[in-house]
Amino acid sequence: SADRIVLGGSVSLRRPFLLPMLSEEAVRSLGGYLPHVDAAKIGNIVVLAALGDHAGPMGAIELARMARAQTRN
């Protein structure tokens, strides 16, 4: 099973009320299948992307870096 569920993009960043709703639904949907995942622990599993609004630009920079590295080989 996944260690983390990472939510990103403008919808999740601009609507912070979605995170608790999704976390609640995740626990409900599991229905006890993973007994170690409960309402208290789900906050460490369902998280917002750490880069926030910078994810797009940082991704573009990383792709450019990788492309440049390939052309040097």
CSV table of N, CA and C in Angstrom, one decimal:
chain,number,residue,atom,x,y,z
A,1,SER,N,0.8,-1.2,0.0
A,1,SER,CA,0.0,0.0,0.0
A,1,SER,C,0.9,1.3,0.0
A,2,ALA,N,0.3,2.3,-0.4
A,2,ALA,CA,1.0,3.6,-0.5
A,2,ALA,C,1.4,4.1,0.9
A,3,ASP,N,2.6,4.8,1.0
A,3,ASP,CA,3.0,5.4,2.3
A,3,ASP,C,2.3,6.8,2.4
A,4,ARG,N,2.1,7.4,1.2
A,4,ARG,CA,1.5,8.8,1.2
A,4,ARG,C,0.6,8.9,0.0
A,5,ILE,N,-0.4,9.8,0.2
A,5,ILE,CA,-1.3,10.2,-0.8
A,5,ILE,C,-1.1,11.7,-0.9
A,6,VAL,N,-0.4,12.2,-2.0
A,6,VAL,CA,-0.1,13.6,-2.1
A,6,VAL,C,-1.0,14.3,-3.0
A,7,LEU,N,-1.7,15.4,-2.5
A,7,LEU,CA,-2.6,16.1,-3.3
A,7,LEU,C,-1.9,17.4,-3.8
A,8,GLY,N,-2.0,17.7,-5.1
A,8,GLY,CA,-1.3,18.9,-5.6
A,8,GLY,C,-2.3,19.6,-6.6
A,9,GLY,N,-1.8,20.6,-7.1
A,9,GLY,CA,-2.5,21.4,-8.1
A,9,GLY,C,-3.3,22.5,-7.5
A,10,SER,N,-3.8,23.4,-8.3
A,10,SER,CA,-4.4,24.6,-7.8
A,10,SER,C,-5.7,24.3,-7.0
A,11,VAL,N,-6.4,23.3,-7.4
A,11,VAL,CA,-7.7,23.0,-6.7
A,11,VAL,C,-7.4,22.7,-5.2
A,12,SER,N,-6.5,21.8,-5.0
A,12,SER,CA,-6.2,21.4,-3.6
A,12,SER,C,-5.6,22.6,-2.8
A,13,LEU,N,-4.8,23.4,-3.5
A,13,LEU,CA,-4.1,24.5,-2.8
A,13,LEU,C,-5.0,25.6,-2.5
A,14,ARG,N,-6.0,25.9,-3.3
A,14,ARG,CA,-6.9,27.0,-3.1
A,14,ARG,C,-8.2,26.7,-2.4
A,15,ARG,N,-8.3,25.4,-2.1
A,15,ARG,CA,-9.5,25.0,-1.3
A,15,ARG,C,-9.1,24.0,-0.2
A,16,PRO,N,-8.5,24.7,0.9
A,16,PRO,CA,-8.0,23.9,2.0
A,16,PRO,C,-9.0,23.0,2.7
A,17,PHE,N,-10.3,23.3,2.6
A,17,PHE,CA,-11.3,22.5,3.2
A,17,PHE,C,-11.4,21.1,2.6
A,18,LEU,N,-10.8,20.9,1.4
A,18,LEU,CA,-10.9,19.6,0.8
A,18,LEU,C,-10.0,18.5,1.5
A,19,LEU,N,-8.9,18.9,2.0
A,19,LEU,CA,-8.0,18.0,2.6
A,19,LEU,C,-8.6,17.2,3.8
A,20,PRO,N,-9.3,17.9,4.7
A,20,PRO,CA,-9.9,17.1,5.8
A,20,PRO,C,-11.1,16.2,5.3
A,21,MET,N,-11.8,16.7,4.3
A,21,MET,CA,-12.9,16.0,3.7
A,21,MET,C,-12.4,14.7,3.0
A,22,LEU,N,-11.3,14.8,2.3
A,22,LEU,CA,-10.7,13.7,1.6
A,22,LEU,C,-10.1,12.7,2.6
A,23,SER,N,-9.5,13.2,3.6
A,23,SER,CA,-8.9,12.4,4.7
A,23,SER,C,-10.0,11.6,5.4
A,24,GLU,N,-11.1,12.2,5.7
A,24,GLU,CA,-12.2,11.5,6.3
A,24,GLU,C,-12.8,10.4,5.4
A,25,GLU,N,-12.9,10.8,4.2
A,25,GLU,CA,-13.4,9.8,3.2
A,25,GLU,C,-12.5,8.6,3.0
A,26,ALA,N,-11.2,8.9,3.0
A,26,ALA,CA,-10.2,7.8,2.9
A,26,ALA,C,-10.3,6.8,4.1
A,27,VAL,N,-10.4,7.3,5.3
A,27,VAL,CA,-10.6,6.4,6.4
A,27,VAL,C,-11.9,5.6,6.3
A,28,ARG,N,-13.0,6.3,5.9
A,28,ARG,CA,-14.3,5.6,5.8
A,28,ARG,C,-14.2,4.6,4.7
A,29,SER,N,-13.6,4.9,3.6
A,29,SER,CA,-13.5,3.9,2.4
A,29,SER,C,-12.7,2.7,2.8
A,30,LEU,N,-11.7,2.9,3.6
A,30,LEU,CA,-10.8,1.8,4.0
A,30,LEU,C,-11.6,0.8,4.8
A,31,GLY,N,-12.6,1.2,5.6
A,31,GLY,CA,-13.5,0.3,6.3
A,31,GLY,C,-12.8,-0.6,7.2
A,32,GLY,N,-11.7,-0.2,7.8
A,32,GLY,CA,-10.9,-1.1,8.7
A,32,GLY,C,-10.0,-2.0,8.0
A,33,TYR,N,-9.9,-1.9,6.7
A,33,TYR,CA,-8.9,-2.8,5.9
A,33,TYR,C,-7.5,-2.7,6.4
A,34,LEU,N,-7.1,-1.4,6.7
A,34,LEU,CA,-5.8,-1.2,7.2
A,34,LEU,C,-6.0,-0.7,8.7
A,35,PRO,N,-6.0,-1.5,9.6
A,35,PRO,CA,-6.4,-1.1,11.0
A,35,PRO,C,-5.5,-0.1,11.6
A,36,HIS,N,-4.3,0.0,11.1
A,36,HIS,CA,-3.4,1.0,11.7
A,36,HIS,C,-3.6,2.4,11.2
A,37,VAL,N,-4.5,2.5,10.2
A,37,VAL,CA,-4.8,3.8,9.6
A,37,VAL,C,-6.2,4.3,10.2
A,38,ASP,N,-6.2,5.3,11.0
A,38,ASP,CA,-7.4,5.8,11.6
A,38,ASP,C,-7.4,7.3,11.4
A,39,ALA,N,-8.4,8.0,12.0
A,39,ALA,CA,-8.6,9.4,11.8
A,39,ALA,C,-7.4,10.2,12.4
A,40,ALA,N,-6.8,9.7,13.4
A,40,ALA,CA,-5.6,10.4,14.0
A,40,ALA,C,-4.4,10.3,13.1
A,41,LYS,N,-4.2,9.2,12.4
A,41,LYS,CA,-3.0,9.0,11.6
A,41,LYS,C,-3.1,9.4,10.2
A,42,ILE,N,-4.3,9.6,9.7
A,42,ILE,CA,-4.5,9.8,8.3
A,42,ILE,C,-3.9,11.2,7.8
A,43,GLY,N,-3.8,12.1,8.8
A,43,GLY,CA,-3.2,13.4,8.5
A,43,GLY,C,-1.7,13.3,8.1
A,44,ASN,N,-1.0,12.3,8.4
A,44,ASN,CA,0.3,12.0,8.0
A,44,ASN,C,0.4,11.2,6.7
A,45,ILE,N,-0.7,10.8,6.2
A,45,ILE,CA,-0.8,10.0,5.0
A,45,ILE,C,-1.3,10.8,3.8
A,46,VAL,N,-2.4,11.5,4.0
A,46,VAL,CA,-3.0,12.3,3.0
A,46,VAL,C,-2.5,13.7,3.2
A,47,VAL,N,-1.6,14.2,2.4
A,47,VAL,CA,-0.9,15.5,2.6
A,47,VAL,C,-1.0,16.3,1.3
A,48,LEU,N,-0.8,17.6,1.5
A,48,LEU,CA,-0.6,18.5,0.3
A,48,LEU,C,0.8,18.5,-0.2
A,49,ALA,N,0.9,18.7,-1.5
A,49,ALA,CA,2.3,18.7,-2.1
A,49,ALA,C,3.1,19.8,-1.5
A,50,ALA,N,4.3,19.4,-1.1
A,50,ALA,CA,5.2,20.3,-0.4
A,50,ALA,C,5.6,21.6,-1.3
A,51,LEU,N,5.7,21.4,-2.6
A,51,LEU,CA,6.1,22.5,-3.4
A,51,LEU,C,5.0,23.6,-3.7
A,52,GLY,N,3.8,23.2,-3.4
A,52,GLY,CA,2.7,24.2,-3.5
A,52,GLY,C,2.7,24.8,-4.9
A,53,ASP,N,2.6,26.1,-5.0
A,53,ASP,CA,2.5,26.8,-6.3
A,53,ASP,C,3.8,26.7,-7.1
A,54,HIS,N,4.8,26.3,-6.5
A,54,HIS,CA,6.1,26.2,-7.2
A,54,HIS,C,6.3,24.9,-7.9
A,55,ALA,N,5.4,24.0,-7.8
A,55,ALA,CA,5.6,22.6,-8.4
A,55,ALA,C,5.8,22.7,-9.9
A,56,GLY,N,5.0,23.5,-10.6
A,56,GLY,CA,5.1,23.7,-12.1
A,56,GLY,C,6.4,24.2,-12.5
A,57,PRO,N,6.8,25.4,-12.0
A,57,PRO,CA,8.1,25.9,-12.4
A,57,PRO,C,9.3,25.0,-12.0
A,58,MET,N,9.2,24.4,-10.8
A,58,MET,CA,10.3,23.5,-10.4
A,58,MET,C,10.4,22.3,-11.2
A,59,GLY,N,9.2,21.8,-11.7
A,59,GLY,CA,9.2,20.6,-12.6
A,59,GLY,C,9.8,21.0,-13.9
A,60,ALA,N,9.5,22.2,-14.4
A,60,ALA,CA,10.1,22.6,-15.7
A,60,ALA,C,11.6,22.8,-15.6
A,61,ILE,N,12.1,23.3,-14.5
A,61,ILE,CA,13.5,23.4,-14.3
A,61,ILE,C,14.2,22.1,-14.2
A,62,GLU,N,13.5,21.1,-13.5
A,62,GLU,CA,14.1,19.8,-13.5
A,62,GLU,C,14.2,19.1,-14.8
A,63,LEU,N,13.1,19.3,-15.6
A,63,LEU,CA,13.1,18.7,-17.0
A,63,LEU,C,14.2,19.3,-17.8
A,64,ALA,N,14.4,20.6,-17.7
A,64,ALA,CA,15.4,21.2,-18.5
A,64,ALA,C,16.8,20.7,-18.0
A,65,ARG,N,17.0,20.6,-16.7
A,65,ARG,CA,18.3,20.1,-16.2
A,65,ARG,C,18.5,18.7,-16.7
A,66,MET,N,17.5,17.8,-16.7
A,66,MET,CA,17.7,16.5,-17.2
A,66,MET,C,18.0,16.4,-18.7
A,67,ALA,N,17.3,17.3,-19.5
A,67,ALA,CA,17.5,17.3,-20.9
A,67,ALA,C,19.0,17.8,-21.2
A,68,ARG,N,19.4,18.8,-20.5
A,68,ARG,CA,20.8,19.3,-20.6
A,68,ARG,C,21.8,18.2,-20.3
A,69,ALA,N,21.5,17.4,-19.2
A,69,ALA,CA,22.4,16.4,-18.8
A,69,ALA,C,22.5,15.3,-19.9
A,70,GLN,N,21.4,15.0,-20.6
A,70,GLN,CA,21.4,14.0,-21.6
A,70,GLN,C,22.2,14.4,-22.8
A,71,THR,N,22.1,15.7,-23.2
A,71,THR,CA,22.9,16.2,-24.3
A,71,THR,C,24.4,16.2,-24.1
A,72,ARG,N,24.8,16.2,-22.8
A,72,ARG,CA,26.2,16.2,-22.5
A,72,ARG,C,26.8,14.8,-22.6
A,73,ASN,N,26.0,13.8,-22.6
A,73,ASN,CA,26.5,12.4,-22.6
A,73,ASN,C,26.7,11.9,-23.9
